[in-house]
Each structure stands twice: as C-alpha cells, then as structure tokens.
mmCIF file of C-alpha atoms and ligand atoms in Angstrom:
data_model
loop_
_atom_site.group_PDB
_atom_site.id
_atom_site.type_symbol
_atom_site.label_atom_id
_atom_site.label_comp_id
_atom_site.label_asym_id
_atom_site.label_seq_id
_atom_site.Cartn_x
_atom_site.Cartn_y
_atom_site.Cartn_z
ATOM 1 C CA MET A 113 25.092 3.089 -5.420
ATOM 2 C CA ALA A 114 21.649 1.688 -3.343
ATOM 3 C CA GLU A 115 18.764 3.448 -4.085
ATOM 4 C CA THR A 116 15.377 3.963 -2.312
ATOM 5 C CA LEU A 117 11.524 4.017 -3.353
ATOM 6 C CA GLN A 118 9.967 6.864 -1.767
ATOM 7 C CA ILE A 119 6.250 8.533 -1.965
ATOM 8 C CA ASP A 120 4.749 12.064 -1.976
ATOM 9 C CA ARG A 121 2.103 11.394 0.167
ATOM 10 C CA ILE A 122 0.228 14.566 -0.677
ATOM 11 C CA ARG A 123 0.261 14.102 -4.364
ATOM 12 C CA CYS A 124 -0.653 10.398 -4.204
ATOM 13 C CA ASP A 125 -4.277 9.911 -5.084
ATOM 14 C CA GLY A 126 -4.359 6.353 -3.931
ATOM 15 C CA HIS A 127 -5.437 4.472 -6.982
ATOM 16 C CA GLY A 128 -3.106 1.455 -6.373
ATOM 17 C CA LEU A 129 -1.480 1.446 -9.614
ATOM 18 C CA CYS A 130 2.125 1.062 -8.136
ATOM 19 C CA ALA A 131 1.087 -1.936 -6.170
ATOM 20 C CA GLU A 132 0.008 -3.636 -8.813
ATOM 21 C CA LEU A 133 3.031 -3.156 -10.689
ATOM 22 C CA LEU A 134 5.534 -3.757 -7.505
ATOM 23 C CA PRO A 135 3.589 -6.180 -5.101
ATOM 24 C CA GLU A 136 7.111 -7.146 -3.684
ATOM 25 C CA LEU A 137 7.737 -3.317 -2.240
ATOM 26 C CA ILE A 138 4.561 -2.120 -2.070
ATOM 27 C CA SER A 139 1.271 -3.091 -0.398
ATOM 28 C CA LEU A 140 -1.883 -0.784 0.152
ATOM 29 C CA ASP A 141 -3.334 0.121 3.558
ATOM 30 C CA ASP A 142 -7.511 0.000 4.295
ATOM 31 C CA TRP A 143 -7.731 3.341 2.151
ATOM 32 C CA GLY A 144 -6.143 2.152 -0.958
ATOM 33 C CA PHE A 145 -2.932 4.208 -0.283
ATOM 34 C CA PRO A 146 0.480 2.620 -0.675
ATOM 35 C CA ILE A 147 2.724 1.299 2.009
ATOM 36 C CA ILE A 148 6.348 0.777 1.088
ATOM 37 C CA LYS A 149 8.677 -1.704 2.521
ATOM 38 C CA ALA A 150 11.471 -0.064 4.214
ATOM 39 C CA GLY A 151 15.043 -0.280 3.365
ATOM 40 C CA THR A 152 16.934 0.032 0.037
ATOM 41 C CA LEU A 153 15.719 -1.921 -3.301
ATOM 42 C CA PRO A 154 17.045 -5.529 -4.268
ATOM 43 C CA PRO A 155 18.955 -4.910 -7.339
ATOM 44 C CA SER A 156 16.354 -7.470 -8.885
ATOM 45 C CA LEU A 157 13.864 -5.241 -8.153
ATOM 46 C CA VAL A 158 15.118 -1.796 -9.704
ATOM 47 C CA GLU A 159 13.964 -2.367 -12.976
ATOM 48 C CA HIS A 160 9.973 -2.884 -11.849
ATOM 49 C CA ALA A 161 10.642 0.253 -9.590
ATOM 50 C CA ARG A 162 11.353 2.446 -12.093
ATOM 51 C CA ARG A 163 8.228 0.952 -14.172
ATOM 52 C CA ALA A 164 6.123 1.528 -11.031
ATOM 53 C CA VAL A 165 7.543 5.209 -11.152
ATOM 54 C CA ASP A 166 7.206 5.806 -14.369
ATOM 55 C CA ALA A 167 3.440 4.699 -14.132
ATOM 56 C CA CYS A 168 2.337 6.515 -11.398
ATOM 57 C CA PRO A 169 -0.105 8.841 -12.825
ATOM 58 C CA VAL A 170 0.484 11.939 -10.638
ATOM 59 C CA LEU A 171 4.350 11.890 -10.079
ATOM 60 C CA ALA A 172 4.220 10.537 -6.618
ATOM 61 C CA LEU A 173 6.441 7.696 -6.547
ATOM 62 C CA ARG A 174 10.527 8.576 -7.167
ATOM 63 C CA LEU A 175 13.796 6.783 -6.594
ATOM 64 C CA ALA A 176 16.374 8.486 -4.704
ATOM 65 C CA SER A 177 19.979 7.315 -4.261
ATOM 66 C CA MET A 178 21.371 6.418 -0.631
ATOM 67 C CA THR A 179 24.718 8.886 -0.205
ATOM 68 C CA PRO A 180 27.120 6.934 1.877
ATOM 69 C CA VAL A 181 27.738 8.910 4.837
ATOM 70 C CA THR A 182 31.376 9.879 4.942
ATOM 71 C CA GLN A 183 33.494 10.321 8.175
ATOM 72 C CA ARG A 184 35.192 13.730 9.133
ATOM 73 C CA HIS A 185 38.267 13.640 10.675
HETATM 74 S S1 SF4 B 195 0.560 4.883 -8.386
HETATM 75 FE FE1 SF4 B 195 1.328 6.942 -7.706
HETATM 76 S S2 SF4 B 195 -0.622 7.923 -7.210
HETATM 77 FE FE2 SF4 B 195 -1.515 5.496 -7.201
HETATM 78 S S3 SF4 B 195 -1.401 4.809 -5.287
HETATM 79 FE FE3 SF4 B 195 1.057 4.569 -6.122
HETATM 80 S S4 SF4 B 195 1.671 6.287 -5.614
HETATM 81 FE FE4 SF4 B 195 -0.417 6.827 -5.299
#
C-alpha cells in the first residue's frame, strides 16, 4: 500500500534532523522547518523515511497509508 510522509507542524521544533536523514524528500525553509515533497513515498525510500520518523525527537513525523478510494454503486 502506498505511504506518505506527514508532519505535525505544531510539534515540530525545526532542528532539521529529518532533512539530514532524508534529503531526497525533505528540505528546510528559511527558518529551518521541513518542507516535505508532495506525493507518495517511492518504495526505495520507505526504509529511510522510517528512520527519519524514528529519529524525530518530538515525534512530529509519521508515515500514513493511503487508503484507496472505493467506488459506491
Ligand atoms: S526531526 Fe522532527 S522536529 Fe526536527 S525538523 Fe524534522 S519533524 Fe521537525
């Protein structure tokens, strides 16, 4: 199942550790807060993303599964 990386901007204290661990998907703004590339995680980066989630000192990052939209008839 496709996953996305999400950030809780209230919790994040902007130290930028996640951007160091996952520069392919996370950059920092002028104040040091992360900007996450939109879209689902490429499978090759899922393990790196998990490491970034685990390393966040304030638990502001999480991986979320994209639930497929089902059609109703
Ligand atoms: S590691 Fe966590 S607290 Fe630090 S910038 Fe990334 S999301 Fe924010």
